[in-house]
Coordinates of N, CA, C and O in Angstrom, one line a residue:
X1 N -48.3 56.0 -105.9 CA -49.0 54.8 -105.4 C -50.4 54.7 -106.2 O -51.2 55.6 -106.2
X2 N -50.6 53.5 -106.9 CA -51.7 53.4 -107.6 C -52.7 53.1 -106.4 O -52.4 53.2 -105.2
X3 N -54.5 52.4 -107.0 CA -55.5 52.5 -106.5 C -55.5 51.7 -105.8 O -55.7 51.7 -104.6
X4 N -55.1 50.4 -106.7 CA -55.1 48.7 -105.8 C -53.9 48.7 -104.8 O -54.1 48.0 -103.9
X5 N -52.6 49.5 -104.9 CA -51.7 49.3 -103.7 C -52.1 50.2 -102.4 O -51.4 50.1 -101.3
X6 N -53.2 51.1 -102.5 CA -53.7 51.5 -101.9 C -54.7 50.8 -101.2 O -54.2 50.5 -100.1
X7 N -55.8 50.4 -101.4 CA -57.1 49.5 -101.0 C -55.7 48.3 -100.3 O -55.7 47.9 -99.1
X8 N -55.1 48.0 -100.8 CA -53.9 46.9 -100.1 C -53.7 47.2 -98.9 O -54.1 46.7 -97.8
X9 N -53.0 48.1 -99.0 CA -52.7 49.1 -97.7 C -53.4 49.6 -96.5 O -53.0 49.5 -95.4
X10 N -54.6 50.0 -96.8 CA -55.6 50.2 -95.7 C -56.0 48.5 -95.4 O -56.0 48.2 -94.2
X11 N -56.4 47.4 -96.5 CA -56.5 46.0 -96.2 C -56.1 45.7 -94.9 O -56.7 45.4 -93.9
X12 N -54.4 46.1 -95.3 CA -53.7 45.2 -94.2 C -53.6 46.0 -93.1 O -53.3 45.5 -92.0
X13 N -53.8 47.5 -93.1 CA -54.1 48.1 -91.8 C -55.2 48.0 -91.0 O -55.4 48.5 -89.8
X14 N -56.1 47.3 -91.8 CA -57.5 47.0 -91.5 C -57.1 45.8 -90.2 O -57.3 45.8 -89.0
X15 N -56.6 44.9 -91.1 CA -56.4 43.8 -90.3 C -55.3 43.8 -89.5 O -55.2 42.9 -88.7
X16 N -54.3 44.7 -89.6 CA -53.4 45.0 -88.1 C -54.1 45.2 -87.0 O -54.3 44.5 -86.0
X17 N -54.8 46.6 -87.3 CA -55.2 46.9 -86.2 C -56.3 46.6 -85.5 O -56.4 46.8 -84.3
X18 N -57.3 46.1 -86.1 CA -58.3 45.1 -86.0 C -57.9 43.8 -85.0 O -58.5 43.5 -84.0
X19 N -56.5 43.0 -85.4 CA -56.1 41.7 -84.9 C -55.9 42.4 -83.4 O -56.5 42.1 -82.4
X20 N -55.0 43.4 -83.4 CA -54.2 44.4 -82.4 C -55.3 44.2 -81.3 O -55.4 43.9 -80.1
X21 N -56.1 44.4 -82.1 CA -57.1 45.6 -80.8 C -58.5 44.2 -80.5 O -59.5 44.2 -79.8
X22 N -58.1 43.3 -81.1 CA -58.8 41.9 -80.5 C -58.5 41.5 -79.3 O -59.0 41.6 -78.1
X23 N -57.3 41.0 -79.9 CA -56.0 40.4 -78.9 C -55.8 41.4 -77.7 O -56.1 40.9 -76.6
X24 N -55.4 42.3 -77.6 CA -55.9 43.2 -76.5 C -57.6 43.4 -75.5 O -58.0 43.3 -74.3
X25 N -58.2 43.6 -76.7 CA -59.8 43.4 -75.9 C -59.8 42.1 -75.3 O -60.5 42.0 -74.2
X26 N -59.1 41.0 -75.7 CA -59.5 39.6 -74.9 C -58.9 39.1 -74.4 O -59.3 38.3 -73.5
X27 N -57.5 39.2 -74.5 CA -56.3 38.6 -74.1 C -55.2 39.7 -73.0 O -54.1 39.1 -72.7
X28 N -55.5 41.0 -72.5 CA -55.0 41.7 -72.1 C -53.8 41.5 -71.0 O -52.9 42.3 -71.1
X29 N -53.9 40.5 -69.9 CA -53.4 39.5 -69.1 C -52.4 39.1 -69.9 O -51.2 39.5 -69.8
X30 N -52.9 38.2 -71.0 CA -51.9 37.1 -71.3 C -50.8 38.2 -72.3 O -49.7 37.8 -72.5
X31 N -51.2 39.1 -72.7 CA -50.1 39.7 -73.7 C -49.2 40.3 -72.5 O -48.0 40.0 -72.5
X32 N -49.6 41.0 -71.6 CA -48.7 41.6 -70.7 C -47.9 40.8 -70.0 O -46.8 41.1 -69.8
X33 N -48.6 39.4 -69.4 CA -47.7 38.8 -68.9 C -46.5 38.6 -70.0 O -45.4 38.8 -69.5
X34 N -46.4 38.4 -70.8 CA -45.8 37.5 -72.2 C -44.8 38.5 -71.8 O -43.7 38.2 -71.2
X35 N -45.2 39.6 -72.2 CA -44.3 40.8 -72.4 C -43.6 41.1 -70.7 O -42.6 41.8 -70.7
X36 N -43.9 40.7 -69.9 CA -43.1 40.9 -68.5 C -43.7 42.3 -67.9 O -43.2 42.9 -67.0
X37 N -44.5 42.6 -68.4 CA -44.6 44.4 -68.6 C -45.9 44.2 -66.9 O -46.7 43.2 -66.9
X38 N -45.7 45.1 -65.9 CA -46.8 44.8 -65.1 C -48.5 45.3 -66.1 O -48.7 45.8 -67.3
X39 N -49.2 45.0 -65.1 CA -50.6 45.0 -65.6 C -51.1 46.5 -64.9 O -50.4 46.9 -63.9
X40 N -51.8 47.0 -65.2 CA -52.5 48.2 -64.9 C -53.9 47.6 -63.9 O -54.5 46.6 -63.8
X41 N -53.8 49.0 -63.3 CA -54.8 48.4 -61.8 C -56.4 47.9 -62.9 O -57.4 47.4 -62.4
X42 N -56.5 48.1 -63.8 CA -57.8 47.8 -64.4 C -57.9 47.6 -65.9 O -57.5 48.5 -66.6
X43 N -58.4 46.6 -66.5 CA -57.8 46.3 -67.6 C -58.9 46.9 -68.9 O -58.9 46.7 -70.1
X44 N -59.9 48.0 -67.9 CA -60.2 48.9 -68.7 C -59.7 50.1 -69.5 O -60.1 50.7 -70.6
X45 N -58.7 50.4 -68.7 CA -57.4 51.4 -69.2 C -56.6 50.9 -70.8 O -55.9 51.6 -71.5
X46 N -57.1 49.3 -71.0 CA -56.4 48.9 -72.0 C -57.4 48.3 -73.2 O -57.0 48.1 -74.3
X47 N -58.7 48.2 -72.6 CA -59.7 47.8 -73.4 C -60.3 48.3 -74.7 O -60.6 47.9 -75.8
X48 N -60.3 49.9 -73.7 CA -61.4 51.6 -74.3 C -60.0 51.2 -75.7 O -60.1 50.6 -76.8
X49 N -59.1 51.6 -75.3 CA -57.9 52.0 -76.7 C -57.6 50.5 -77.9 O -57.1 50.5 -78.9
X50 N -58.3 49.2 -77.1 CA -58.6 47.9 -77.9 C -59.8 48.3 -78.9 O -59.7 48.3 -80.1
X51 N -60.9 48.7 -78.2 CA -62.1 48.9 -78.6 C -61.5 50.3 -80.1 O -61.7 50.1 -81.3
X52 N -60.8 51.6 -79.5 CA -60.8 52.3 -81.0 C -59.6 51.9 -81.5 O -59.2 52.9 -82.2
X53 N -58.6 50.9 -81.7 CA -58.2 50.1 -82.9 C -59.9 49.1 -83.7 O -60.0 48.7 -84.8
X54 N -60.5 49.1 -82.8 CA -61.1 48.0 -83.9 C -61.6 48.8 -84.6 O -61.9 48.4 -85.8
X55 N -62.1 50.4 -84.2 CA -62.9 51.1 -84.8 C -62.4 51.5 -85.7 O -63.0 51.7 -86.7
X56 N -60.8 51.9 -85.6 CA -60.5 52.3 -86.9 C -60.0 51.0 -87.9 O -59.9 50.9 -89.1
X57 N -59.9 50.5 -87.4 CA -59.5 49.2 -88.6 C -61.3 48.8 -89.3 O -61.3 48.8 -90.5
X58 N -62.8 48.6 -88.7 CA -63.8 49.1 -89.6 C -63.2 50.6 -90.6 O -63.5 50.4 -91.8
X59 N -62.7 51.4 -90.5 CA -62.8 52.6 -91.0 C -61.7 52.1 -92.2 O -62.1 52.1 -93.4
X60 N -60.8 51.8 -91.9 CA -60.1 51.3 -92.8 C -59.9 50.1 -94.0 O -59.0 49.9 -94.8
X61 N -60.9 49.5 -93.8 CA -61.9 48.9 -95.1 C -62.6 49.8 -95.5 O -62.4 49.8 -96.7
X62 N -63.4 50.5 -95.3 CA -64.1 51.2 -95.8 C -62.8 51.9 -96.7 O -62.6 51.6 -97.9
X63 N -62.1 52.8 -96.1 CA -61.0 53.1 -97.4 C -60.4 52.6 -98.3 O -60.1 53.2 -99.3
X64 N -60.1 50.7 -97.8 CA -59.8 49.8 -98.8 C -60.8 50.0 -99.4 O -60.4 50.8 -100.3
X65 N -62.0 49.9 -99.6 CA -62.8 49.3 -100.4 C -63.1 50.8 -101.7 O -63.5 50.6 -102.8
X66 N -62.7 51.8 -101.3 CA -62.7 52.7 -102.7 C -62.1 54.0 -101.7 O -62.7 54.7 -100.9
X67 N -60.3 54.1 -102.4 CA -59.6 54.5 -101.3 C -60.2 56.5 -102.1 O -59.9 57.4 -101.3
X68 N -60.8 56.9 -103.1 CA -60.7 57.9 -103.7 C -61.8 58.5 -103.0 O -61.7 59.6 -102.5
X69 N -62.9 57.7 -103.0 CA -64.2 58.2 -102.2 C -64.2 58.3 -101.5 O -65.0 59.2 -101.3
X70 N -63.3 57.7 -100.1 CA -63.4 57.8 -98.7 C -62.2 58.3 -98.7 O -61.5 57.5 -98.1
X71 N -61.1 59.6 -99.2 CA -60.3 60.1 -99.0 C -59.9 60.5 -98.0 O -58.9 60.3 -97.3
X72 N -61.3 61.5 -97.8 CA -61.4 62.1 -96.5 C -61.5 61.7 -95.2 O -61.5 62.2 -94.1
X73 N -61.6 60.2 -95.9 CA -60.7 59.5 -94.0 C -59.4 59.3 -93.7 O -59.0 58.8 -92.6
X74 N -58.8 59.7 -94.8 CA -57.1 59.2 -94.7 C -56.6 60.2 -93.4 O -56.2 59.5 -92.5
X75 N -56.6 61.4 -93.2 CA -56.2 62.2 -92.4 C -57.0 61.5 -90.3 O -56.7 61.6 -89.1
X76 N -57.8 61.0 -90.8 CA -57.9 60.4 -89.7 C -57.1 59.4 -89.2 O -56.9 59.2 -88.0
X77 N -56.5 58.3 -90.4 CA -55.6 57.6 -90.2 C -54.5 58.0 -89.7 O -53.8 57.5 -88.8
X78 N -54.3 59.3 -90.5 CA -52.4 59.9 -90.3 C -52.5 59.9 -88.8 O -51.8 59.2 -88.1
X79 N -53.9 61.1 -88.5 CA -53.5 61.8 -87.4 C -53.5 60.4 -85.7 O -53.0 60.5 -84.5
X80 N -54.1 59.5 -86.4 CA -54.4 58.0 -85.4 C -53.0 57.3 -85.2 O -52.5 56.9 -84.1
X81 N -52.4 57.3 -86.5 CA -51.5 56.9 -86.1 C -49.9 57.9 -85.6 O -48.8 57.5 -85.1
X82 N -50.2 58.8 -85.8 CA -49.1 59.8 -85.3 C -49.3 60.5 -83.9 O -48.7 61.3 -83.3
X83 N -50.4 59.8 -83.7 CA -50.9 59.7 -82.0 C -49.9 59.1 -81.2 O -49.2 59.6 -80.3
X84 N -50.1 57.5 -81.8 CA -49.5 56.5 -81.2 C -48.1 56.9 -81.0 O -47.5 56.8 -80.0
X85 N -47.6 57.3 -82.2 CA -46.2 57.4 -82.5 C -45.6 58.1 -81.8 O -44.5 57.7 -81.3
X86 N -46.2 59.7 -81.5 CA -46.0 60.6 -80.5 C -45.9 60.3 -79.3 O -45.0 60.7 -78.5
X87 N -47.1 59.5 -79.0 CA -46.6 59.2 -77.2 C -46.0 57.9 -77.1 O -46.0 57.7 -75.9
X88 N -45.3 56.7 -77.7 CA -44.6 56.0 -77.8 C -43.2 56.4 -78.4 O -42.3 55.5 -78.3
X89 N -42.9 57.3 -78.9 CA -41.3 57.8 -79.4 C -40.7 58.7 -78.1 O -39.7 58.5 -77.6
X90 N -42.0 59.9 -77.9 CA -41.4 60.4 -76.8 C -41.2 60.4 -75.5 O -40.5 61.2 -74.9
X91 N -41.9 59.1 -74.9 CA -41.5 58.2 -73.4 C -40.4 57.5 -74.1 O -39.3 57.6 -73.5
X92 N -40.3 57.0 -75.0 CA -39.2 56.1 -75.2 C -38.0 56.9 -75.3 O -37.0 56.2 -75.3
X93 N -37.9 58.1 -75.4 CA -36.6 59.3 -75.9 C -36.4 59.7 -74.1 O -35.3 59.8 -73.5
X94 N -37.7 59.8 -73.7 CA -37.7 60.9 -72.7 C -37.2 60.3 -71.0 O -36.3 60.6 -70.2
X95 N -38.1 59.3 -70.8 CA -37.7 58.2 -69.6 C -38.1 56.6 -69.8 O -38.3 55.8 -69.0
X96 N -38.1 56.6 -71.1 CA -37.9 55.2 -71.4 C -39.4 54.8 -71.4 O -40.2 55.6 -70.9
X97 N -39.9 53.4 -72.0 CA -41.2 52.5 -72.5 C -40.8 51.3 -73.0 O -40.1 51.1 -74.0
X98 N -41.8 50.2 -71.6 CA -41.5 48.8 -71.9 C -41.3 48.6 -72.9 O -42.1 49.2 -73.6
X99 N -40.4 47.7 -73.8 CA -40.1 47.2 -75.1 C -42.0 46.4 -75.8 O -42.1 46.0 -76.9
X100 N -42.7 46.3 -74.9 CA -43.7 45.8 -75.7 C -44.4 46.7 -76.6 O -45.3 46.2 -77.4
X101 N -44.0 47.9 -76.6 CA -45.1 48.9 -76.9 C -44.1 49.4 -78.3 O -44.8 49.8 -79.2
X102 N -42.9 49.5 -78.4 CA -41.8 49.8 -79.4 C -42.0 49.3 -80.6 O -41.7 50.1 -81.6
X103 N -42.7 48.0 -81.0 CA -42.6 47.7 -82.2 C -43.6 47.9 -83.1 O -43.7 47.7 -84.3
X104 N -44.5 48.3 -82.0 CA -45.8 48.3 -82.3 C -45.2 50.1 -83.1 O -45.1 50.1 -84.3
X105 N -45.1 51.3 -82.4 CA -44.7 52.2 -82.9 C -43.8 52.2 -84.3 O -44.1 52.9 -85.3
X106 N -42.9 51.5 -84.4 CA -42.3 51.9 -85.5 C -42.7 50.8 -86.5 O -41.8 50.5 -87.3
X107 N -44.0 50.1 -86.7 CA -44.9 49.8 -87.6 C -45.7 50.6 -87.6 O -46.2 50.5 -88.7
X108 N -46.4 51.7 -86.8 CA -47.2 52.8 -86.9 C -46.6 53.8 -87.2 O -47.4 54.7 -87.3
X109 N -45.3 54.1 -87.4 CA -44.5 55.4 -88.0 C -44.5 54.5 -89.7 O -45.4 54.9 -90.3
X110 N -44.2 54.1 -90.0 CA -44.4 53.1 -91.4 C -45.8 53.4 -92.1 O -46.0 53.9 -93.2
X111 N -46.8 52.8 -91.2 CA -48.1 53.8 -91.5 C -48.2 54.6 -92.2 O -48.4 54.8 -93.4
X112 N -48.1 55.4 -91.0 CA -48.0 57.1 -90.9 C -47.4 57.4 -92.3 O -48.3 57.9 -92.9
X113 N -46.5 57.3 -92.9 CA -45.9 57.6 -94.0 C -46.3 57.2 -95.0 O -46.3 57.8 -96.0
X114 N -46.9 55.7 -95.0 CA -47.4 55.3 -96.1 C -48.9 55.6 -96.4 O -49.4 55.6 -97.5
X115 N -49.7 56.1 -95.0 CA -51.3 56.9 -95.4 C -50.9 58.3 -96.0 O -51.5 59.0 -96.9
X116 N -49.5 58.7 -95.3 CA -49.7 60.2 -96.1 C -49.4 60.0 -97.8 O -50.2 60.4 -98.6
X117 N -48.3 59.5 -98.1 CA -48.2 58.9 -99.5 C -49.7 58.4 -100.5 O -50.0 58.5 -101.7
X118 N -50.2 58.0 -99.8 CA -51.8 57.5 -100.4 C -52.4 58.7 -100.4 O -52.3 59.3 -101.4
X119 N -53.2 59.2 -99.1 CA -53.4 60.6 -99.2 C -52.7 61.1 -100.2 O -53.4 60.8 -101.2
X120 N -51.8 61.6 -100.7 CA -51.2 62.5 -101.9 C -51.8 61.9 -103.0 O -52.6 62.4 -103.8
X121 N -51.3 60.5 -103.0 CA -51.5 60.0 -104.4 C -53.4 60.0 -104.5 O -53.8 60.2 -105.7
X122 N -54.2 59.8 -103.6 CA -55.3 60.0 -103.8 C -56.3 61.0 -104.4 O -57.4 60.9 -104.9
X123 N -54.9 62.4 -103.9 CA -56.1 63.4 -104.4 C -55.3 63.8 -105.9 O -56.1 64.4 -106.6
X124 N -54.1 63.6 -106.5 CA -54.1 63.4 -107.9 C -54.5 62.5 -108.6 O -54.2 62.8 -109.7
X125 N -55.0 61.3 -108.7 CA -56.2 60.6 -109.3 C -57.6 61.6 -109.4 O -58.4 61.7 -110.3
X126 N -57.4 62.2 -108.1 CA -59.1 62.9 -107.8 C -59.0 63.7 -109.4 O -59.7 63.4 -110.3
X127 N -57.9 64.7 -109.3 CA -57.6 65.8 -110.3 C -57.4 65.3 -111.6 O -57.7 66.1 -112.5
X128 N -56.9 63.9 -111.8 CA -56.6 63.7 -113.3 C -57.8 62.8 -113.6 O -57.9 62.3 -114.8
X129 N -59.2 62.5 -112.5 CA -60.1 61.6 -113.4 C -61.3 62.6 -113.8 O -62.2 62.3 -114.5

C-alpha cells in the first residue's frame, strides 16, 4: 500500500465516520425509526458513541494528511474499529443484533484490515526512507 492510497483511506474513513457519527448526534430518532429498531430510554446512550466517531474521524485526517508521521495512530484505529466489530459480530453469532447495526460492522471489519495493511505498509516506508 503506497502513501497516497493510504492518506485515501483514512480520507474516506475520516468521512465515514465523521458522517456516521453526525447523523447519529442529530438525527438519532429518525435513523432508528427508519430502521424499525426501538429507541433506547435516552438518546444519550447513542450520542456519547456519535460524539467518539466524530473524534476519531478528526484523528483520521490527521493520518490522511501524513499517514508516516502520525503512524502511531493507526493502532488506535485498528483497535476502534475491532471494538465495534467485536461487539457487533458477537451479539450477532450469540443472540442475534437488529440488522441496522450489521452493515455498519462488516464495513468496519474492512477497516480493520485495511488500517492493519497501512499500519504494515507504513512502518516499511519508515525503514526504507
Amino acid at each position: 500500500m503506497k502513501k497516497p492510497d493510504i492518506s485515501l483511506l483514512f480520507g474516506f474513513a475520516a468521512l465515514y465516520d465523521g458522517l456516521l457519527g453526525v447523523a447519529f448526534l442529530l438525527f438519532p430518532a429518525a435513523i432508528f425509526n427508519a430502521f424499525g429498531v426501538p429507541q433506547p430510554n435516552h438518546f444519550g446512550y447513542i450520542q456519547f458513541p456519535a460524539l467518539i466517531l466524530i473524534t476519531f474521524a478528526i484523528m483520521f485526517i490527521q493520518i490522511a494528511a501524513d499517514p508516516c508521521a502520525y503512524r502511531d495512530l493507526i493502532p488506535y484505529g485498528i483497535m476502534f474499529k475491532a471494538s465495534y466489530c467485536l461487539v457487533v459480530f458477537g451479539w450477532w453469532l450469540l443472540r442475534g443484533i437488529p440488522y441496522m447495526w450489521k452493515p455498519f460492522a462488516v464495513a468496519d471489519l474492512a477497516f480493520l484490515l485495511l488500517f492493519i495493511g497501512a499500519y504494515s505498509a507504513t512502518g516499511r516506508q519508515e525503514r526504507t526512507s
